[in-house]
CSV table of N, CA and C in Angstrom, one decimal:
chain,number,residue,atom,x,y,z
A,1,MET,N,9.9,11.7,-14.3
A,1,MET,CA,9.9,10.3,-13.8
A,1,MET,C,9.2,10.4,-12.4
A,2,PRO,N,8.3,9.5,-12.2
A,2,PRO,CA,7.7,9.4,-10.9
A,2,PRO,C,8.7,9.1,-9.8
A,3,ASN,N,8.4,9.5,-8.6
A,3,ASN,CA,9.2,9.4,-7.4
A,3,ASN,C,8.9,8.1,-6.6
A,4,ASN,N,9.9,7.6,-5.9
A,4,ASN,CA,9.7,6.6,-4.9
A,4,ASN,C,9.2,7.4,-3.7
A,5,LEU,N,8.2,6.8,-3.0
A,5,LEU,CA,7.6,7.5,-1.8
A,5,LEU,C,7.8,6.7,-0.6
A,6,GLU,N,7.8,7.4,0.6
A,6,GLU,CA,8.0,6.7,1.9
A,6,GLU,C,7.3,7.4,3.0
A,7,ALA,N,6.7,6.7,3.9
A,7,ALA,CA,6.1,7.2,5.2
A,7,ALA,C,6.4,6.2,6.3
A,8,SER,N,6.6,6.7,7.5
A,8,SER,CA,6.8,5.7,8.6
A,8,SER,C,6.2,6.2,9.9
A,9,ILE,N,6.0,5.3,10.8
A,9,ILE,CA,5.4,5.6,12.1
A,9,ILE,C,5.9,4.6,13.1
A,10,ASP,N,6.0,5.1,14.4
A,10,ASP,CA,6.4,4.2,15.5
A,10,ASP,C,5.1,3.8,16.2
A,11,ILE,N,4.9,2.5,16.5
A,11,ILE,CA,3.7,2.0,17.1
A,11,ILE,C,4.1,1.3,18.4
A,12,ALA,N,3.4,1.6,19.5
A,12,ALA,CA,3.6,1.0,20.8
A,12,ALA,C,2.9,-0.4,20.9
A,13,ALA,N,3.3,-1.3,20.0
A,13,ALA,CA,2.8,-2.6,20.0
A,13,ALA,C,3.8,-3.5,19.3
A,14,ALA,N,3.8,-4.8,19.7
A,14,ALA,CA,4.7,-5.8,19.2
A,14,ALA,C,4.5,-6.0,17.7
A,15,PRO,N,5.6,-6.3,17.0
A,15,PRO,CA,5.5,-6.6,15.5
A,15,PRO,C,4.4,-7.6,15.2
A,16,GLU,N,4.2,-8.6,16.0
A,16,GLU,CA,3.1,-9.6,15.8
A,16,GLU,C,1.8,-9.0,15.7
A,17,LYS,N,1.5,-8.1,16.6
A,17,LYS,CA,0.2,-7.4,16.6
A,17,LYS,C,0.0,-6.5,15.4
A,18,VAL,N,1.0,-5.8,15.0
A,18,VAL,CA,1.0,-4.9,13.9
A,18,VAL,C,0.8,-5.7,12.6
A,19,TRP,N,1.6,-6.8,12.5
A,19,TRP,CA,1.5,-7.7,11.4
A,19,TRP,C,0.0,-8.3,11.2
A,20,SER,N,-0.6,-8.7,12.3
A,20,SER,CA,-1.9,-9.2,12.3
A,20,SER,C,-2.9,-8.3,11.6
A,21,ILE,N,-2.7,-7.0,11.8
A,21,ILE,CA,-3.5,-5.9,11.2
A,21,ILE,C,-3.2,-5.7,9.7
A,22,LEU,N,-1.9,-5.6,9.4
A,22,LEU,CA,-1.5,-5.3,8.0
A,22,LEU,C,-1.8,-6.5,7.1
A,23,ALA,N,-1.6,-7.7,7.6
A,23,ALA,CA,-1.8,-8.9,6.8
A,23,ALA,C,-3.2,-9.4,6.6
A,24,ASP,N,-4.1,-8.7,7.4
A,24,ASP,CA,-5.6,-9.1,7.3
A,24,ASP,C,-6.2,-8.2,6.2
A,25,LEU,N,-6.2,-8.7,5.0
A,25,LEU,CA,-6.6,-7.8,3.9
A,25,LEU,C,-8.1,-7.5,3.9
A,26,ARG,N,-8.9,-8.2,4.8
A,26,ARG,CA,-10.3,-7.8,5.0
A,26,ARG,C,-10.4,-6.5,5.6
A,27,ARG,N,-9.3,-6.0,6.3
A,27,ARG,CA,-9.4,-4.7,7.0
A,27,ARG,C,-8.9,-3.5,6.1
A,28,VAL,N,-8.5,-3.8,4.8
A,28,VAL,CA,-7.9,-2.7,4.0
A,28,VAL,C,-8.8,-1.5,3.9
A,29,SER,N,-10.1,-1.7,3.8
A,29,SER,CA,-11.1,-0.6,3.6
A,29,SER,C,-11.1,0.3,4.9
A,30,GLU,N,-10.9,-0.3,6.0
A,30,GLU,CA,-10.8,0.4,7.3
A,30,GLU,C,-9.5,1.2,7.4
A,31,LEU,N,-8.5,0.7,6.8
A,31,LEU,CA,-7.2,1.4,7.0
A,31,LEU,C,-6.8,2.3,5.9
A,32,SER,N,-7.1,2.0,4.7
A,32,SER,CA,-6.7,2.8,3.5
A,32,SER,C,-7.7,3.8,3.1
A,33,PRO,N,-7.4,5.0,2.8
A,33,PRO,CA,-8.3,6.0,2.3
A,33,PRO,C,-8.7,5.8,0.8
A,34,THR,N,-7.9,5.0,0.1
A,34,THR,CA,-8.2,4.8,-1.3
A,34,THR,C,-8.5,3.4,-1.7
A,35,THR,N,-8.2,2.4,-0.9
A,35,THR,CA,-8.5,1.0,-1.3
A,35,THR,C,-9.7,0.5,-0.6
A,36,LEU,N,-10.8,0.2,-1.4
A,36,LEU,CA,-12.0,-0.2,-0.8
A,36,LEU,C,-12.0,-1.7,-0.6
A,37,LYS,N,-11.3,-2.5,-1.4
A,37,LYS,CA,-11.2,-3.9,-1.2
A,37,LYS,C,-9.9,-4.4,-1.8
A,38,MET,N,-9.4,-5.4,-1.2
A,38,MET,CA,-8.2,-6.1,-1.7
A,38,MET,C,-8.5,-7.6,-1.5
A,39,ILE,N,-8.8,-8.3,-2.6
A,39,ILE,CA,-9.3,-9.7,-2.5
A,39,ILE,C,-8.2,-10.6,-2.9
A,40,PRO,N,-7.6,-11.4,-2.0
A,40,PRO,CA,-6.5,-12.3,-2.4
A,40,PRO,C,-7.2,-13.6,-3.0
A,41,LEU,N,-6.7,-14.0,-4.1
A,41,LEU,CA,-7.2,-15.3,-4.7
A,41,LEU,C,-6.3,-16.4,-4.3
A,42,GLY,N,-6.8,-17.3,-3.5
A,42,GLY,CA,-6.0,-18.5,-3.0
A,42,GLY,C,-5.3,-18.2,-1.7
A,43,GLY,N,-5.8,-17.1,-1.0
A,43,GLY,CA,-5.2,-16.9,0.3
A,43,GLY,C,-4.1,-15.8,0.3
A,44,VAL,N,-3.9,-15.3,1.5
A,44,VAL,CA,-2.8,-14.3,1.6
A,44,VAL,C,-1.5,-15.0,1.8
A,45,ARG,N,-0.7,-15.0,0.8
A,45,ARG,CA,0.6,-15.7,0.8
A,45,ARG,C,1.5,-15.1,-0.3
A,46,ASP,N,2.8,-15.4,-0.2
A,46,ASP,CA,3.7,-15.0,-1.2
A,46,ASP,C,3.2,-15.6,-2.6
A,47,GLY,N,3.2,-14.7,-3.6
A,47,GLY,CA,2.8,-15.1,-4.9
A,47,GLY,C,1.3,-15.0,-5.2
A,48,ALA,N,0.5,-14.8,-4.2
A,48,ALA,CA,-0.9,-14.7,-4.4
A,48,ALA,C,-1.3,-13.5,-5.3
A,49,PHE,N,-2.3,-13.7,-6.1
A,49,PHE,CA,-2.8,-12.7,-7.0
A,49,PHE,C,-4.0,-12.0,-6.2
A,50,THR,N,-4.1,-10.7,-6.4
A,50,THR,CA,-5.2,-10.0,-5.7
A,50,THR,C,-6.0,-9.1,-6.7
A,51,VAL,N,-7.3,-9.0,-6.5
A,51,VAL,CA,-8.1,-8.1,-7.2
A,51,VAL,C,-8.5,-7.0,-6.3
A,52,ASN,N,-8.4,-5.8,-6.7
A,52,ASN,CA,-8.6,-4.6,-5.8
A,52,ASN,C,-9.6,-3.7,-6.4
A,53,VAL,N,-10.3,-3.0,-5.5
A,53,VAL,CA,-11.2,-1.9,-5.9
A,53,VAL,C,-10.7,-0.6,-5.2
A,54,ASN,N,-10.4,0.4,-5.9
A,54,ASN,CA,-9.9,1.6,-5.4
A,54,ASN,C,-10.8,2.8,-5.7
A,55,LYS,N,-10.6,3.9,-4.8
A,55,LYS,CA,-11.4,5.1,-5.0
A,55,LYS,C,-10.6,6.3,-4.7
A,56,VAL,N,-10.6,7.3,-5.6
A,56,VAL,CA,-10.0,8.6,-5.5
A,56,VAL,C,-11.1,9.6,-5.8
A,57,GLY,N,-11.6,10.3,-4.8
A,57,GLY,CA,-12.7,11.2,-5.0
A,57,GLY,C,-13.9,10.4,-5.4
A,58,TRP,N,-14.5,10.8,-6.5
A,58,TRP,CA,-15.7,10.1,-7.0
A,58,TRP,C,-15.3,9.0,-8.0
A,59,LYS,N,-14.0,8.9,-8.3
A,59,LYS,CA,-13.5,7.9,-9.3
A,59,LYS,C,-13.3,6.5,-8.6
A,60,VAL,N,-14.0,5.5,-9.0
A,60,VAL,CA,-13.8,4.1,-8.6
A,60,VAL,C,-13.2,3.3,-9.7
A,61,TYR,N,-12.1,2.6,-9.4
A,61,TYR,CA,-11.5,1.8,-10.5
A,61,TYR,C,-10.9,0.5,-9.9
A,62,PRO,N,-10.8,-0.5,-10.8
A,62,PRO,CA,-10.2,-1.8,-10.4
A,62,PRO,C,-8.7,-1.8,-10.7
A,63,THR,N,-8.0,-2.6,-9.9
A,63,THR,CA,-6.6,-2.9,-10.1
A,63,THR,C,-6.4,-4.4,-9.8
A,64,THR,N,-5.2,-4.9,-10.1
A,64,THR,CA,-4.8,-6.2,-9.7
A,64,THR,C,-3.3,-6.1,-9.2
A,65,SER,N,-3.0,-7.1,-8.4
A,65,SER,CA,-1.6,-7.1,-7.9
A,65,SER,C,-1.2,-8.5,-7.6
A,66,ARG,N,0.1,-8.7,-7.3
A,66,ARG,CA,0.6,-10.0,-6.9
A,66,ARG,C,1.4,-9.7,-5.6
A,67,ILE,N,1.2,-10.5,-4.6
A,67,ILE,CA,2.0,-10.4,-3.4
A,67,ILE,C,3.4,-10.9,-3.7
A,68,VAL,N,4.4,-10.1,-3.5
A,68,VAL,CA,5.8,-10.4,-3.9
A,68,VAL,C,6.7,-10.7,-2.6
A,69,THR,N,6.2,-10.3,-1.5
A,69,THR,CA,6.9,-10.5,-0.2
A,69,THR,C,5.9,-10.8,0.9
A,70,PHE,N,6.0,-11.9,1.6
A,70,PHE,CA,5.2,-12.2,2.7
A,70,PHE,C,6.0,-12.9,3.7
A,71,GLU,N,6.6,-12.1,4.6
A,71,GLU,CA,7.4,-12.6,5.7
A,71,GLU,C,6.8,-12.2,7.0
A,72,PRO,N,6.0,-13.1,7.6
A,72,PRO,CA,5.3,-12.8,8.8
A,72,PRO,C,6.1,-12.0,9.9
A,73,ASN,N,5.4,-11.0,10.4
A,73,ASN,CA,6.0,-10.1,11.4
A,73,ASN,C,7.2,-9.2,10.9
A,74,ARG,N,7.5,-9.3,9.6
A,74,ARG,CA,8.6,-8.5,9.1
A,74,ARG,C,8.3,-7.7,7.9
A,75,SER,N,7.7,-8.3,6.8
A,75,SER,CA,7.6,-7.6,5.6
A,75,SER,C,6.4,-8.1,4.7
A,76,PHE,N,5.7,-7.2,4.1
A,76,PHE,CA,4.6,-7.5,3.2
A,76,PHE,C,4.7,-6.6,2.1
A,77,ALA,N,4.7,-7.1,0.8
A,77,ALA,CA,4.7,-6.2,-0.3
A,77,ALA,C,3.9,-6.8,-1.5
A,78,PHE,N,3.4,-5.9,-2.3
A,78,PHE,CA,2.6,-6.4,-3.5
A,78,PHE,C,3.0,-5.4,-4.6
A,79,ARG,N,3.0,-6.1,-5.8
A,79,ARG,CA,3.4,-5.3,-7.1
A,79,ARG,C,2.1,-5.1,-7.9
A,80,MET,N,1.8,-3.9,-8.2
A,80,MET,CA,0.6,-3.5,-9.0
A,80,MET,C,0.9,-4.0,-10.4
A,81,ASN,N,0.0,-4.7,-11.0
A,81,ASN,CA,0.2,-5.2,-12.3
A,81,ASN,C,0.0,-4.1,-13.4
A,82,GLU,N,-0.8,-3.2,-13.1
A,82,GLU,CA,-1.1,-2.1,-14.1
A,82,GLU,C,0.0,-1.1,-14.2
A,83,ASN,N,0.7,-0.8,-13.1
A,83,ASN,CA,1.7,0.3,-13.2
A,83,ASN,C,3.1,-0.2,-12.7
A,84,ARG,N,3.3,-1.4,-12.3
A,84,ARG,CA,4.6,-2.0,-12.0
A,84,ARG,C,5.2,-1.4,-10.7
A,85,THR,N,4.4,-0.6,-9.9
A,85,THR,CA,4.9,-0.1,-8.6
A,85,THR,C,4.8,-1.2,-7.6
A,86,VAL,N,5.7,-1.1,-6.6
A,86,VAL,CA,5.7,-2.1,-5.5
A,86,VAL,C,5.3,-1.3,-4.2
A,87,TRP,N,4.3,-1.7,-3.5
A,87,TRP,CA,3.9,-1.2,-2.2
A,87,TRP,C,4.4,-2.1,-1.2
A,88,ARG,N,5.1,-1.6,-0.2
A,88,ARG,CA,5.8,-2.5,0.8
A,88,ARG,C,5.6,-1.9,2.2
A,89,TYR,N,5.4,-2.8,3.2
A,89,TYR,CA,5.4,-2.5,4.6
A,89,TYR,C,6.5,-3.3,5.3
A,90,ASP,N,7.4,-2.6,5.9
A,90,ASP,CA,8.5,-3.3,6.6
A,90,ASP,C,8.3,-3.0,8.1
A,91,LEU,N,8.4,-4.0,8.9
A,91,LEU,CA,8.2,-3.9,10.3
A,91,LEU,C,9.5,-4.1,11.0
A,92,GLU,N,9.9,-3.1,11.9
A,92,GLU,CA,11.2,-3.2,12.6
A,92,GLU,C,10.9,-3.2,14.1
A,93,PRO,N,11.3,-4.2,14.8
A,93,PRO,CA,11.1,-4.1,16.3
A,93,PRO,C,11.9,-2.9,16.9
A,94,THR,N,11.3,-2.2,17.8
A,94,THR,CA,12.0,-1.1,18.5
A,94,THR,C,11.9,-1.4,20.0
A,95,ALA,N,12.6,-0.6,20.8
A,95,ALA,CA,12.5,-0.8,22.3
A,95,ALA,C,11.1,-0.6,22.8
A,96,THR,N,10.3,0.2,22.1
A,96,THR,CA,8.9,0.4,22.6
A,96,THR,C,7.8,-0.2,21.8
A,97,GLY,N,8.2,-1.0,20.8
A,97,GLY,CA,7.2,-1.6,19.9
A,97,GLY,C,7.7,-1.9,18.5
A,98,THR,N,7.1,-1.2,17.6
A,98,THR,CA,7.4,-1.5,16.1
A,98,THR,C,7.5,-0.2,15.3
A,99,ARG,N,8.4,-0.1,14.5
A,99,ARG,CA,8.5,1.0,13.5
A,99,ARG,C,8.0,0.4,12.2
A,100,VAL,N,7.0,1.0,11.5
A,100,VAL,CA,6.5,0.5,10.3
A,100,VAL,C,6.9,1.6,9.2
A,101,VAL,N,7.5,1.1,8.1
A,101,VAL,CA,7.9,1.9,7.0
A,101,VAL,C,7.1,1.4,5.8
A,102,GLU,N,6.3,2.3,5.2
A,102,GLU,CA,5.6,2.0,4.0
A,102,GLU,C,6.3,2.7,2.9
A,103,THR,N,6.5,2.0,1.8
A,103,THR,CA,7.1,2.6,0.6
A,103,THR,C,6.3,2.2,-0.7
A,104,ARG,N,6.4,3.1,-1.6
A,104,ARG,CA,6.0,2.9,-3.0
A,104,ARG,C,7.2,3.0,-3.9
A,105,THR,N,7.6,2.0,-4.5
A,105,THR,CA,8.8,2.0,-5.4
A,105,THR,C,8.3,1.9,-6.8
A,106,VAL,N,8.9,2.8,-7.6
A,106,VAL,CA,8.5,2.8,-9.1
A,106,VAL,C,9.5,1.9,-9.8
A,107,ASP,N,9.0,1.1,-10.7
A,107,ASP,CA,9.9,0.3,-11.5
A,107,ASP,C,10.8,1.1,-12.3
A,108,ALA,N,12.0,0.6,-12.6
A,108,ALA,CA,13.0,1.3,-13.4
A,108,ALA,C,12.5,1.8,-14.7
A,109,LYS,N,11.5,1.2,-15.3
A,109,LYS,CA,10.9,1.6,-16.6
A,109,LYS,C,10.0,2.8,-16.4
A,110,GLY,N,9.7,3.1,-15.2
A,110,GLY,CA,8.7,4.2,-14.9
A,110,GLY,C,7.3,3.7,-15.0
A,111,LEU,N,6.4,4.6,-15.0
A,111,LEU,CA,4.9,4.3,-15.2
A,111,LEU,C,4.6,4.2,-16.6
A,112,PRO,N,3.7,3.3,-17.0
A,112,PRO,CA,3.2,3.3,-18.4
A,112,PRO,C,2.7,4.6,-18.9
A,113,GLY,N,2.9,4.9,-20.1
A,113,GLY,CA,2.5,6.2,-20.7
A,113,GLY,C,1.1,6.5,-20.5
A,114,TRP,N,0.2,5.5,-20.7
A,114,TRP,CA,-1.2,5.7,-20.6
A,114,TRP,C,-1.6,6.2,-19.2
A,115,LEU,N,-0.9,5.6,-18.2
A,115,LEU,CA,-1.1,5.9,-16.8
A,115,LEU,C,-0.7,7.3,-16.5
A,116,ARG,N,0.5,7.7,-17.0
A,116,ARG,CA,1.0,9.1,-16.8
A,116,ARG,C,0.0,10.1,-17.3
A,117,GLY,N,-0.5,9.8,-18.5
A,117,GLY,CA,-1.6,10.7,-19.1
A,117,GLY,C,-2.8,10.7,-18.2
A,118,THR,N,-3.2,9.6,-17.7
A,118,THR,CA,-4.4,9.6,-16.8
A,118,THR,C,-4.2,10.4,-15.6
A,119,ILE,N,-3.0,10.2,-15.0
A,119,ILE,CA,-2.6,11.0,-13.8
A,119,ILE,C,-2.7,12.5,-14.1
A,120,LYS,N,-2.2,12.9,-15.2
A,120,LYS,CA,-2.1,14.3,-15.6
A,120,LYS,C,-3.6,14.8,-15.8
A,121,VAL,N,-4.4,14.1,-16.5
A,121,VAL,CA,-5.7,14.6,-16.8
A,121,VAL,C,-6.7,14.4,-15.6
A,122,ALA,N,-6.7,13.2,-15.0
A,122,ALA,CA,-7.8,12.9,-14.0
A,122,ALA,C,-7.4,13.0,-12.6
A,123,MET,N,-6.1,13.1,-12.3
A,123,MET,CA,-5.7,13.1,-10.9
A,123,MET,C,-4.9,14.4,-10.5
A,124,GLY,N,-5.0,15.4,-11.4
A,124,GLY,CA,-4.4,16.7,-11.0
A,124,GLY,C,-2.9,16.8,-11.3
A,125,GLY,N,-2.3,15.8,-12.0
A,125,GLY,CA,-0.9,15.9,-12.3
A,125,GLY,C,-0.1,15.0,-11.3
A,126,GLU,N,1.2,14.7,-11.8
A,126,GLU,CA,2.0,13.8,-11.0
A,126,GLU,C,2.4,14.4,-9.6
A,127,GLU,N,2.7,15.7,-9.5
A,127,GLU,CA,3.1,16.2,-8.2
A,127,GLU,C,1.9,16.1,-7.2
A,128,LYS,N,0.7,16.5,-7.6
A,128,LYS,CA,-0.5,16.4,-6.7
A,128,LYS,C,-0.8,15.0,-6.4
A,129,PHE,N,-0.7,14.1,-7.4
A,129,PHE,CA,-1.0,12.7,-7.2
A,129,PHE,C,-0.1,12.1,-6.2
A,130,GLU,N,1.2,12.4,-6.3
A,130,GLU,CA,2.2,11.8,-5.4
A,130,GLU,C,2.0,12.4,-4.0
A,131,ALA,N,1.6,13.7,-3.9
A,131,ALA,CA,1.4,14.3,-2.6
A,131,ALA,C,0.1,13.6,-1.9
A,132,ASP,N,-0.9,13.3,-2.7
A,132,ASP,CA,-2.1,12.6,-2.2
A,132,ASP,C,-1.7,11.2,-1.8
A,133,LEU,N,-0.8,10.5,-2.6
A,133,LEU,CA,-0.4,9.2,-2.2
A,133,LEU,C,0.3,9.2,-0.8
A,134,VAL,N,1.2,10.2,-0.6
A,134,VAL,CA,1.9,10.3,0.7
A,134,VAL,C,1.0,10.6,1.8
A,135,ALA,N,0.0,11.5,1.6
A,135,ALA,CA,-1.0,11.8,2.6
A,135,ALA,C,-1.8,10.5,2.9
A,136,GLY,N,-2.1,9.7,1.9
A,136,GLY,CA,-2.8,8.5,2.1
A,136,GLY,C,-2.0,7.4,2.9
A,137,MET,N,-0.7,7.4,2.6
A,137,MET,CA,0.2,6.5,3.3
A,137,MET,C,0.2,6.9,4.8
A,138,GLN,N,0.3,8.2,5.1
A,138,GLN,CA,0.4,8.6,6.5
A,138,GLN,C,-0.9,8.3,7.2
A,139,GLU,N,-2.0,8.5,6.5
A,139,GLU,CA,-3.3,8.2,7.1
A,139,GLU,C,-3.5,6.7,7.4
A,140,THR,N,-3.0,5.9,6.5
A,140,THR,CA,-3.1,4.4,6.7
A,140,THR,C,-2.2,4.1,7.9
A,141,LEU,N,-1.0,4.6,8.0
A,141,LEU,CA,-0.2,4.2,9.1
A,141,LEU,C,-0.8,4.7,10.4
A,142,ARG,N,-1.4,5.9,10.4
A,142,ARG,CA,-2.0,6.4,11.7
A,142,ARG,C,-3.2,5.4,12.1
A,143,LYS,N,-3.9,4.9,11.1
A,143,LYS,CA,-5.0,4.0,11.4
A,143,LYS,C,-4.5,2.6,11.9
A,144,VAL,N,-3.4,2.2,11.3
A,144,VAL,CA,-2.7,0.9,11.8
A,144,VAL,C,-2.3,1.1,13.2
A,145,LYS,N,-1.7,2.3,13.5
A,145,LYS,CA,-1.2,2.6,14.9
A,145,LYS,C,-2.4,2.6,15.9
A,146,ALA,N,-3.5,3.3,15.5
A,146,ALA,CA,-4.6,3.3,16.4
A,146,ALA,C,-5.2,1.9,16.7
A,147,ALA,N,-5.3,1.1,15.6
A,147,ALA,CA,-5.8,-0.2,15.8
A,147,ALA,C,-4.9,-1.1,16.7
A,148,ALA,N,-3.6,-1.0,16.5
A,148,ALA,CA,-2.6,-1.8,17.2
A,148,ALA,C,-2.5,-1.4,18.7
A,149,GLU,N,-2.7,-0.1,18.9
A,149,GLU,CA,-2.5,0.4,20.3
A,149,GLU,C,-3.7,0.3,21.1
A,150,ARG,N,-4.8,-0.2,20.6
A,150,ARG,CA,-6.1,-0.3,21.3
A,150,ARG,C,-5.9,-1.4,22.4
């Protein structure tokens, strides 16, 4: 069974500033090492559908998602339609700014069989794939921190 994943970072900036970076989907290619584009259809809002272009190594592939949580300055989450995982950013005010927690939650049904096979064959197996995802989450959060603290 795939694992739920988590990474977090403390940022010396107000939640409003951090939110303005995370909720600006035009910046996703600047922040994420694997997402080249995330295009919201009908605007960035709760329930919006997105079309995404992702890259892992030389492999480029499309995905789609739906924004399932959009609470300004607090929480942003989207559910991947292909694999049912939910990617979430929670912002918590701290004495010195904001703590951001990024999670990937796997649906109780797990990943579809075809995707588990793809991960095994094309992505180096589940353990490597998940380690790469966590490294990507940490990289994304470092980039959000750098942008917010400028």
